[in-house]
Amino acid sequence: MINVCSMCGKVRKLTLEHIIPQSLGSPLEKRIYCNDCNSNLGHELDAELAERFGLYATLLKVKRKRGKNQEIIIVDEESDLRLKFNGDRFCRLDPIVKTKKNKDGKIEEVEVVARSPNERDHIFMALARKHNFDISIVVSDEVEYPPPTNLRDLVFEGEIIYRAIAKIAYGFASWKLPTTLILSDSFESIRRYIKGRSSEKLVSANYMHTDFMTDNQRPLHKVYISFNRASGIIVGYVALFGVFRYTVLLSDSFNSYIEWPGIDYTFNPVTQREVPANLIFKSIRPVNPSFQI
């Protein structure tokens, strides 16, 4: 299939673009970009979203079309114990082996924290063979460790994340709107921003005007495009897992002789079902290009 790429504007064979990365549980994919644009932007932008938000897909047991959910590994700040989330609970990733030697260099004390009695015995047997001590002197106790303590930075802002969010909104618009409109000068600023060729701030985290993006009950992915023909503005709203919500200024030079309705996509990544749009809803409409996004 030969068509025009919505990102570079060249006539090329189009490849499937995951408008919302499938690593976050969305099946939404359309042929809108050429292979070069898809690959280059995907490696830079989609990979960042997967890195920052993939752990939520893991905790929610989100099903992916391909690949595995991100591993969640934490390190206890007190004991350096490493824990891995296995889909249902956290378990020890590996045992802890600490040895104490005397002044002659011989092992005086061994401390082993194992994940099972079999693993404990295997470790002690290996140490006994290596260091030539009597395994019969080994004494073991079952120790109850306190809950692990770990802090993880939550990063949901930044240039690359904002550009990735802009790519979601623009990709959705590219699927829903006529190619002639998408490739017009009205969208040139957002294309440059997505490609990293503009320092103009076109995306912002927004929790003031985006309550409509979530029902506070389900971890919904949502993309909504709002048009204001009078002001010449097109605004995209993007929500991931119903928690991380953003506003994207797709265009401030939009010209049309017709009134465009809002365009909505809502998907539940846990149930893997699309949620019907609220057809009577109208999003907040900016009245001028200085609208605070």
PDB file of C-alpha atoms in Angstrom, residues 16-287:
ATOM      1  CA  LEU A  16       1.314   0.225  11.388  1.00  0.00           C
ATOM      2  CA  GLU A  17       1.662   2.901  14.050  1.00  0.00           C
ATOM      3  CA  HIS A  18       0.635   2.120  17.622  1.00  0.00           C
ATOM      4  CA  ILE A  19      -1.117   5.379  18.400  1.00  0.00           C
ATOM      5  CA  ILE A  20      -0.997   4.477  22.099  1.00  0.00           C
ATOM      6  CA  PRO A  21       1.969   2.124  22.672  1.00  0.00           C
ATOM      7  CA  GLN A  22       0.836  -1.490  22.830  1.00  0.00           C
ATOM      8  CA  SER A  23       3.152  -1.960  25.825  1.00  0.00           C
ATOM      9  CA  LEU A  24       0.545   0.034  27.778  1.00  0.00           C
ATOM     10  CA  GLY A  25      -2.226  -2.332  26.712  1.00  0.00           C
ATOM     11  CA  SER A  26      -3.772  -0.510  23.758  1.00  0.00           C
ATOM     12  CA  PRO A  27      -4.542  -2.310  20.467  1.00  0.00           C
ATOM     13  CA  LEU A  28      -5.087   0.971  18.582  1.00  0.00           C
ATOM     14  CA  GLU A  29      -2.904   0.808  15.461  1.00  0.00           C
ATOM     15  CA  LYS A  30      -3.300   2.439  12.068  1.00  0.00           C
ATOM     16  CA  ARG A  31      -1.223   2.865   8.906  1.00  0.00           C
ATOM     17  CA  ILE A  32      -0.393   6.558   9.096  1.00  0.00           C
ATOM     18  CA  TYR A  33       3.441   6.796   9.119  1.00  0.00           C
ATOM     19  CA  CYS A  34       6.206   5.509   6.888  1.00  0.00           C
ATOM     20  CA  ASN A  35       8.711   3.024   8.270  1.00  0.00           C
ATOM     21  CA  ASP A  36      11.413   5.660   8.888  1.00  0.00           C
ATOM     22  CA  CYS A  37       9.148   7.997  10.886  1.00  0.00           C
ATOM     23  CA  ASN A  38       7.536   5.095  12.712  1.00  0.00           C
ATOM     24  CA  SER A  39      10.856   3.536  13.681  1.00  0.00           C
ATOM     25  CA  ASN A  40      12.777   6.703  14.581  1.00  0.00           C
ATOM     26  CA  LEU A  41      10.054   8.278  16.700  1.00  0.00           C
ATOM     27  CA  GLY A  42       9.037   4.955  18.194  1.00  0.00           C
ATOM     28  CA  HIS A  43      12.524   4.178  19.480  1.00  0.00           C
ATOM     29  CA  GLU A  44      12.841   7.606  21.052  1.00  0.00           C
ATOM     30  CA  LEU A  45       9.337   8.517  22.233  1.00  0.00           C
ATOM     31  CA  ASP A  46       7.327   5.311  22.636  1.00  0.00           C
ATOM     32  CA  ALA A  47      10.231   3.685  24.447  1.00  0.00           C
ATOM     33  CA  GLU A  48      10.196   6.504  27.005  1.00  0.00           C
ATOM     34  CA  LEU A  49       6.476   6.067  27.670  1.00  0.00           C
ATOM     35  CA  ALA A  50       6.970   2.322  28.053  1.00  0.00           C
ATOM     36  CA  GLU A  51       9.813   2.908  30.505  1.00  0.00           C
ATOM     37  CA  ARG A  52       7.914   5.437  32.632  1.00  0.00           C
ATOM     38  CA  PHE A  53       4.408   3.954  32.597  1.00  0.00           C
ATOM     39  CA  GLY A  54       5.022   0.255  31.887  1.00  0.00           C
ATOM     40  CA  LEU A  55       5.034  -0.658  35.579  1.00  0.00           C
ATOM     41  CA  TYR A  56       1.349   0.330  35.833  1.00  0.00           C
ATOM     42  CA  ALA A  57       0.541  -2.100  33.032  1.00  0.00           C
ATOM     43  CA  THR A  58       2.397  -4.774  35.008  1.00  0.00           C
ATOM     44  CA  LEU A  59       0.587  -4.050  38.274  1.00  0.00           C
ATOM     45  CA  LEU A  60      -2.771  -4.096  36.471  1.00  0.00           C
ATOM     46  CA  LYS A  61      -1.867  -7.322  34.615  1.00  0.00           C
ATOM     47  CA  VAL A  62      -2.552  -5.638  31.312  1.00  0.00           C
ATOM     48  CA  LYS A  63      -2.453  -7.980  28.320  1.00  0.00           C
ATOM     49  CA  ARG A  64      -0.104  -7.011  25.522  1.00  0.00           C
ATOM     50  CA  LYS A  65      -0.459  -7.928  21.890  1.00  0.00           C
ATOM     51  CA  ARG A  66       3.160  -9.052  21.943  1.00  0.00           C
ATOM     52  CA  GLY A  67       6.117  -8.955  24.285  1.00  0.00           C
ATOM     53  CA  LYS A  68       6.119  -9.137  28.080  1.00  0.00           C
ATOM     54  CA  ASN A  69       5.113  -6.566  30.650  1.00  0.00           C
ATOM     55  CA  GLN A  70       7.868  -4.617  32.325  1.00  0.00           C
ATOM     56  CA  GLU A  71       9.581  -6.350  35.213  1.00  0.00           C
ATOM     57  CA  ILE A  72       9.209  -4.602  38.567  1.00  0.00           C
ATOM     58  CA  ILE A  73      12.245  -5.007  40.779  1.00  0.00           C
ATOM     59  CA  ILE A  74      12.702  -3.088  44.014  1.00  0.00           C
ATOM     60  CA  VAL A  75      15.607  -3.031  46.460  1.00  0.00           C
ATOM     61  CA  ASP A  76      14.903  -2.802  50.179  1.00  0.00           C
ATOM     62  CA  GLU A  77      16.691   0.267  51.513  1.00  0.00           C
ATOM     63  CA  GLU A  78      17.479  -1.433  54.837  1.00  0.00           C
ATOM     64  CA  SER A  79      18.715  -4.878  53.802  1.00  0.00           C
ATOM     65  CA  ASP A  80      19.522  -4.466  50.066  1.00  0.00           C
ATOM     66  CA  LEU A  81      17.143  -7.371  49.498  1.00  0.00           C
ATOM     67  CA  ARG A  82      15.938  -7.423  45.878  1.00  0.00           C
ATOM     68  CA  LEU A  83      12.291  -8.230  45.267  1.00  0.00           C
ATOM     69  CA  LYS A  84      10.543  -8.968  41.997  1.00  0.00           C
ATOM     70  CA  PHE A  85       6.834  -8.659  41.249  1.00  0.00           C
ATOM     71  CA  ASN A  86       5.703 -11.948  39.695  1.00  0.00           C
ATOM     72  CA  GLY A  87       2.234 -10.804  38.639  1.00  0.00           C
ATOM     73  CA  ASP A  88       0.548 -11.528  41.962  1.00  0.00           C
ATOM     74  CA  ARG A  89       2.987 -10.633  44.708  1.00  0.00           C
ATOM     75  CA  PHE A  90       6.561  -9.617  45.414  1.00  0.00           C
ATOM     76  CA  CYS A  91       9.094 -12.383  46.000  1.00  0.00           C
ATOM     77  CA  ARG A  92      12.835 -12.458  46.596  1.00  0.00           C
ATOM     78  CA  LEU A  93      14.783 -12.195  43.371  1.00  0.00           C
ATOM     79  CA  ASP A  94      17.930 -13.847  44.714  1.00  0.00           C
ATOM     80  CA  PRO A  95      19.354 -15.079  48.012  1.00  0.00           C
ATOM     81  CA  ILE A  96      21.693 -13.111  50.268  1.00  0.00           C
ATOM     82  CA  VAL A  97      25.011 -14.679  51.275  1.00  0.00           C
ATOM     83  CA  LYS A  98      27.285 -12.867  53.739  1.00  0.00           C
ATOM     84  CA  THR A  99      30.534 -14.317  55.092  1.00  0.00           C
ATOM     85  CA  LYS A 100      32.725 -13.180  57.968  1.00  0.00           C
ATOM     86  CA  LYS A 101      36.370 -14.287  58.079  1.00  0.00           C
ATOM     87  CA  ASN A 102      38.873 -14.368  60.922  1.00  0.00           C
ATOM     88  CA  LYS A 103      42.354 -12.862  60.841  1.00  0.00           C
ATOM     89  CA  ASP A 104      43.708 -16.020  59.161  1.00  0.00           C
ATOM     90  CA  GLY A 105      41.299 -15.605  56.266  1.00  0.00           C
ATOM     91  CA  LYS A 106      39.145 -18.562  57.206  1.00  0.00           C
ATOM     92  CA  ILE A 107      35.360 -18.335  57.311  1.00  0.00           C
ATOM     93  CA  GLU A 108      34.189 -17.712  60.852  1.00  0.00           C
ATOM     94  CA  GLU A 109      30.531 -16.976  60.217  1.00  0.00           C
ATOM     95  CA  VAL A 110      28.114 -17.346  57.316  1.00  0.00           C
ATOM     96  CA  GLU A 111      24.723 -15.695  57.002  1.00  0.00           C
ATOM     97  CA  VAL A 112      22.367 -16.912  54.303  1.00  0.00           C
ATOM     98  CA  VAL A 113      18.928 -15.543  53.515  1.00  0.00           C
ATOM     99  CA  ALA A 114      17.370 -18.086  51.173  1.00  0.00           C
ATOM    100  CA  ARG A 115      14.011 -18.296  49.437  1.00  0.00           C
ATOM    101  CA  SER A 116      13.403 -21.923  50.411  1.00  0.00           C
ATOM    102  CA  PRO A 117      14.912 -24.660  52.607  1.00  0.00           C
ATOM    103  CA  ASN A 118      16.236 -26.433  49.495  1.00  0.00           C
ATOM    104  CA  GLU A 119      18.011 -23.315  48.314  1.00  0.00           C
ATOM    105  CA  ARG A 120      19.449 -22.790  51.810  1.00  0.00           C
ATOM    106  CA  ASP A 121      20.842 -26.332  51.936  1.00  0.00           C
ATOM    107  CA  HIS A 122      22.282 -26.042  48.431  1.00  0.00           C
ATOM    108  CA  ILE A 123      24.099 -22.819  49.317  1.00  0.00           C
ATOM    109  CA  PHE A 124      25.544 -24.228  52.545  1.00  0.00           C
ATOM    110  CA  MET A 125      26.695 -27.403  50.804  1.00  0.00           C
ATOM    111  CA  ALA A 126      28.497 -25.353  48.143  1.00  0.00           C
ATOM    112  CA  LEU A 127      30.164 -23.173  50.792  1.00  0.00           C
ATOM    113  CA  ALA A 128      31.223 -26.226  52.817  1.00  0.00           C
ATOM    114  CA  ARG A 129      32.895 -27.795  49.781  1.00  0.00           C
ATOM    115  CA  LYS A 130      34.615 -24.567  48.802  1.00  0.00           C
ATOM    116  CA  HIS A 131      35.848 -23.557  52.263  1.00  0.00           C
ATOM    117  CA  ASN A 132      36.156 -27.010  53.844  1.00  0.00           C
ATOM    118  CA  PHE A 133      34.017 -26.647  56.949  1.00  0.00           C
ATOM    119  CA  ASP A 134      31.752 -29.124  58.694  1.00  0.00           C
ATOM    120  CA  ILE A 135      28.179 -28.790  57.398  1.00  0.00           C
ATOM    121  CA  SER A 136      26.852 -30.357  60.614  1.00  0.00           C
ATOM    122  CA  ILE A 137      27.631 -27.192  62.578  1.00  0.00           C
ATOM    123  CA  VAL A 138      25.245 -25.138  60.473  1.00  0.00           C
ATOM    124  CA  VAL A 139      22.354 -23.700  62.453  1.00  0.00           C
ATOM    125  CA  SER A 140      19.373 -22.159  60.657  1.00  0.00           C
ATOM    126  CA  ASP A 141      16.470 -20.079  61.882  1.00  0.00           C
ATOM    127  CA  GLU A 142      13.338 -18.863  60.171  1.00  0.00           C
ATOM    128  CA  VAL A 143      13.494 -15.081  60.216  1.00  0.00           C
ATOM    129  CA  GLU A 144      10.534 -12.806  59.603  1.00  0.00           C
ATOM    130  CA  TYR A 145      11.662  -9.683  57.787  1.00  0.00           C
ATOM    131  CA  PRO A 146       9.712  -6.438  58.066  1.00  0.00           C
ATOM    132  CA  PRO A 147       7.988  -5.084  54.953  1.00  0.00           C
ATOM    133  CA  PRO A 148      10.550  -3.720  52.493  1.00  0.00           C
ATOM    134  CA  THR A 149      11.063   0.024  52.114  1.00  0.00           C
ATOM    135  CA  ASN A 150      11.694   1.449  48.662  1.00  0.00           C
ATOM    136  CA  LEU A 151      11.203   4.794  46.966  1.00  0.00           C
ATOM    137  CA  ARG A 152      10.652   5.125  43.228  1.00  0.00           C
ATOM    138  CA  ASP A 153      10.622   8.430  41.376  1.00  0.00           C
ATOM    139  CA  LEU A 154       7.425   9.075  39.446  1.00  0.00           C
ATOM    140  CA  VAL A 155       8.308  10.898  36.229  1.00  0.00           C
ATOM    141  CA  PHE A 156       5.336  11.999  34.155  1.00  0.00           C
ATOM    142  CA  GLU A 157       6.703  15.273  32.785  1.00  0.00           C
ATOM    143  CA  GLY A 158       9.663  16.221  30.627  1.00  0.00           C
ATOM    144  CA  GLU A 159      10.449  17.036  27.024  1.00  0.00           C
ATOM    145  CA  ILE A 160      10.496  13.472  25.669  1.00  0.00           C
ATOM    146  CA  ILE A 161       7.331  12.470  27.525  1.00  0.00           C
ATOM    147  CA  TYR A 162       5.555  15.595  26.294  1.00  0.00           C
ATOM    148  CA  ARG A 163       6.627  14.909  22.717  1.00  0.00           C
ATOM    149  CA  ALA A 164       5.415  11.310  23.065  1.00  0.00           C
ATOM    150  CA  ILE A 165       2.036  12.546  24.321  1.00  0.00           C
ATOM    151  CA  ALA A 166       1.870  14.998  21.397  1.00  0.00           C
ATOM    152  CA  LYS A 167       2.547  12.055  19.060  1.00  0.00           C
ATOM    153  CA  ILE A 168      -0.437  10.187  20.527  1.00  0.00           C
ATOM    154  CA  ALA A 169      -2.791  13.140  20.005  1.00  0.00           C
ATOM    155  CA  TYR A 170      -1.450  13.892  16.521  1.00  0.00           C
ATOM    156  CA  GLY A 171      -1.556  10.216  15.529  1.00  0.00           C
ATOM    157  CA  PHE A 172      -5.198   9.975  16.585  1.00  0.00           C
ATOM    158  CA  ALA A 173      -6.012  13.146  14.617  1.00  0.00           C
ATOM    159  CA  SER A 174      -4.130  11.733  11.602  1.00  0.00           C
ATOM    160  CA  TRP A 175      -6.338   8.661  11.687  1.00  0.00           C
ATOM    161  CA  LYS A 176      -9.608  10.539  12.063  1.00  0.00           C
ATOM    162  CA  LEU A 177      -9.106  13.674   9.946  1.00  0.00           C
ATOM    163  CA  PRO A 178      -8.642  14.039   6.180  1.00  0.00           C
ATOM    164  CA  THR A 179      -5.029  13.739   5.046  1.00  0.00           C
ATOM    165  CA  THR A 180      -5.210  17.079   3.251  1.00  0.00           C
ATOM    166  CA  LEU A 181      -6.104  18.791   6.534  1.00  0.00           C
ATOM    167  CA  ILE A 182      -3.499  16.919   8.580  1.00  0.00           C
ATOM    168  CA  LEU A 183      -0.715  17.760   6.111  1.00  0.00           C
ATOM    169  CA  SER A 184      -1.703  21.415   5.929  1.00  0.00           C
ATOM    170  CA  ASP A 185       0.316  24.186   7.564  1.00  0.00           C
ATOM    171  CA  SER A 186      -2.165  24.148  10.467  1.00  0.00           C
ATOM    172  CA  PHE A 187      -0.353  21.124  11.928  1.00  0.00           C
ATOM    173  CA  GLU A 188       3.214  22.038  11.003  1.00  0.00           C
ATOM    174  CA  SER A 189       4.057  23.351  14.488  1.00  0.00           C
ATOM    175  CA  ILE A 190       2.996  20.136  16.249  1.00  0.00           C
ATOM    176  CA  ARG A 191       4.912  18.014  13.725  1.00  0.00           C
ATOM    177  CA  ARG A 192       8.062  20.020  14.366  1.00  0.00           C
ATOM    178  CA  TYR A 193       7.523  19.681  18.107  1.00  0.00           C
ATOM    179  CA  ILE A 194       7.104  15.906  17.914  1.00  0.00           C
ATOM    180  CA  LYS A 195      10.322  15.630  15.909  1.00  0.00           C
ATOM    181  CA  GLY A 196      12.191  17.688  18.497  1.00  0.00           C
ATOM    182  CA  ARG A 197      12.755  20.630  16.150  1.00  0.00           C
ATOM    183  CA  SER A 198      10.853  23.205  18.175  1.00  0.00           C
ATOM    184  CA  SER A 199      11.239  24.535  21.718  1.00  0.00           C
ATOM    185  CA  GLU A 200       7.710  25.922  21.767  1.00  0.00           C
ATOM    186  CA  LYS A 201       5.703  24.485  24.658  1.00  0.00           C
ATOM    187  CA  LEU A 202       2.715  22.717  23.124  1.00  0.00           C
ATOM    188  CA  VAL A 203       2.026  20.061  25.782  1.00  0.00           C
ATOM    189  CA  SER A 204       1.408  20.236  29.503  1.00  0.00           C
ATOM    190  CA  ALA A 205       0.204  17.982  32.285  1.00  0.00           C
ATOM    191  CA  ASN A 206      -3.316  19.190  33.042  1.00  0.00           C
ATOM    192  CA  TYR A 207      -5.410  18.222  36.057  1.00  0.00           C
ATOM    193  CA  MET A 208      -7.580  21.335  36.119  1.00  0.00           C
ATOM    194  CA  HIS A 209      -9.678  20.928  32.979  1.00  0.00           C
ATOM    195  CA  THR A 210      -9.540  17.180  32.405  1.00  0.00           C
ATOM    196  CA  ASP A 211     -11.958  15.587  34.863  1.00  0.00           C
ATOM    197  CA  PHE A 212     -13.941  14.377  31.865  1.00  0.00           C
ATOM    198  CA  MET A 213     -10.993  12.136  30.928  1.00  0.00           C
ATOM    199  CA  THR A 214     -11.633   9.687  33.774  1.00  0.00           C
ATOM    200  CA  ASP A 215     -14.528   8.170  35.698  1.00  0.00           C
ATOM    201  CA  ASN A 216     -12.294   7.567  38.760  1.00  0.00           C
ATOM    202  CA  GLN A 217     -13.289   3.897  38.640  1.00  0.00           C
ATOM    203  CA  ARG A 218     -11.412   2.384  35.703  1.00  0.00           C
ATOM    204  CA  PRO A 219      -7.826   2.871  34.446  1.00  0.00           C
ATOM    205  CA  LEU A 220      -8.957   4.227  31.091  1.00  0.00           C
ATOM    206  CA  HIS A 221      -6.792   5.320  28.187  1.00  0.00           C
ATOM    207  CA  LYS A 222      -8.476   8.235  26.447  1.00  0.00           C
ATOM    208  CA  VAL A 223      -7.750  10.554  23.527  1.00  0.00           C
ATOM    209  CA  TYR A 224     -10.109  13.407  22.749  1.00  0.00           C
ATOM    210  CA  ILE A 225      -9.800  16.040  20.011  1.00  0.00           C
ATOM    211  CA  SER A 226     -11.677  19.322  20.478  1.00  0.00           C
ATOM    212  CA  PHE A 227     -12.184  21.927  17.722  1.00  0.00           C
ATOM    213  CA  ASN A 228     -12.878  25.631  18.085  1.00  0.00           C
ATOM    214  CA  ARG A 229     -13.528  26.971  14.618  1.00  0.00           C
ATOM    215  CA  ALA A 230     -14.107  30.527  15.845  1.00  0.00           C
ATOM    216  CA  SER A 231     -10.675  30.741  17.479  1.00  0.00           C
ATOM    217  CA  GLY A 232      -8.906  28.495  14.999  1.00  0.00           C
ATOM    218  CA  ILE A 233      -7.717  26.132  17.734  1.00  0.00           C
ATOM    219  CA  ILE A 234      -7.540  22.341  17.873  1.00  0.00           C
ATOM    220  CA  VAL A 235      -6.768  20.866  21.292  1.00  0.00           C
ATOM    221  CA  GLY A 236      -5.983  17.244  22.056  1.00  0.00           C
ATOM    222  CA  TYR A 237      -6.518  15.661  25.461  1.00  0.00           C
ATOM    223  CA  VAL A 238      -4.660  12.472  26.398  1.00  0.00           C
ATOM    224  CA  ALA A 239      -5.122  10.330  29.516  1.00  0.00           C
ATOM    225  CA  LEU A 240      -3.140   7.199  30.379  1.00  0.00           C
ATOM    226  CA  PHE A 241      -4.573   4.762  32.944  1.00  0.00           C
ATOM    227  CA  GLY A 242      -7.058   7.488  33.928  1.00  0.00           C
ATOM    228  CA  VAL A 243      -4.332   9.067  36.071  1.00  0.00           C
ATOM    229  CA  PHE A 244      -1.839  10.874  33.855  1.00  0.00           C
ATOM    230  CA  ARG A 245      -3.654  13.601  31.950  1.00  0.00           C
ATOM    231  CA  TYR A 246      -2.295  16.028  29.390  1.00  0.00           C
ATOM    232  CA  THR A 247      -3.385  18.789  27.040  1.00  0.00           C
ATOM    233  CA  VAL A 248      -1.878  19.217  23.573  1.00  0.00           C
ATOM    234  CA  LEU A 249      -2.188  22.329  21.408  1.00  0.00           C
ATOM    235  CA  LEU A 250      -2.417  20.659  18.018  1.00  0.00           C
ATOM    236  CA  SER A 251      -3.078  23.829  16.068  1.00  0.00           C
ATOM    237  CA  ASP A 252      -3.755  27.520  16.622  1.00  0.00           C
ATOM    238  CA  SER A 253      -4.225  28.342  12.921  1.00  0.00           C
ATOM    239  CA  PHE A 254      -7.088  26.041  12.014  1.00  0.00           C
ATOM    240  CA  ASN A 255      -9.437  27.290   9.279  1.00  0.00           C
ATOM    241  CA  SER A 256     -12.673  25.597   8.364  1.00  0.00           C
ATOM    242  CA  TYR A 257     -16.056  26.469   6.898  1.00  0.00           C
ATOM    243  CA  ILE A 258     -17.742  23.716   8.889  1.00  0.00           C
ATOM    244  CA  GLU A 259     -18.089  23.005  12.595  1.00  0.00           C
ATOM    245  CA  TRP A 260     -16.202  19.875  13.595  1.00  0.00           C
ATOM    246  CA  PRO A 261     -17.555  17.621  16.362  1.00  0.00           C
ATOM    247  CA  GLY A 262     -15.237  16.351  19.068  1.00  0.00           C
ATOM    248  CA  ILE A 263     -13.510  13.049  18.354  1.00  0.00           C
ATOM    249  CA  ASP A 264     -13.139  10.471  21.121  1.00  0.00           C
ATOM    250  CA  TYR A 265     -11.362   7.189  21.769  1.00  0.00           C
ATOM    251  CA  THR A 266     -11.665   5.512  25.167  1.00  0.00           C
ATOM    252  CA  PHE A 267     -10.230   2.107  25.971  1.00  0.00           C
ATOM    253  CA  ASN A 268     -10.015  -0.031  29.107  1.00  0.00           C
ATOM    254  CA  PRO A 269      -6.612  -1.810  29.003  1.00  0.00           C
ATOM    255  CA  VAL A 270      -7.589  -4.248  31.770  1.00  0.00           C
ATOM    256  CA  THR A 271     -10.746  -5.607  30.133  1.00  0.00           C
ATOM    257  CA  GLN A 272      -9.322  -4.941  26.642  1.00  0.00           C
ATOM    258  CA  ARG A 273     -12.557  -3.278  25.579  1.00  0.00           C
ATOM    259  CA  GLU A 274     -13.307   0.015  23.934  1.00  0.00           C
ATOM    260  CA  VAL A 275     -15.645   2.222  25.964  1.00  0.00           C
ATOM    261  CA  PRO A 276     -18.464   3.987  24.058  1.00  0.00           C
ATOM    262  CA  ALA A 277     -18.030   7.735  23.828  1.00  0.00           C
ATOM    263  CA  ASN A 278     -20.288  10.121  25.696  1.00  0.00           C
ATOM    264  CA  LEU A 279     -21.924  11.767  22.707  1.00  0.00           C
ATOM    265  CA  ILE A 280     -23.524  14.598  24.684  1.00  0.00           C
ATOM    266  CA  PHE A 281     -20.258  15.654  26.285  1.00  0.00           C
ATOM    267  CA  LYS A 282     -18.453  18.816  25.222  1.00  0.00           C
ATOM    268  CA  SER A 283     -14.965  19.509  26.452  1.00  0.00           C
ATOM    269  CA  ILE A 284     -13.711  22.890  27.581  1.00  0.00           C
ATOM    270  CA  ARG A 285     -13.152  25.017  24.515  1.00  0.00           C
ATOM    271  CA  PRO A 286     -10.268  27.496  24.524  1.00  0.00           C
ATOM    272  CA  VAL A 287     -11.306  30.939  23.391  1.00  0.00           C
TER     273      VAL A 287
END
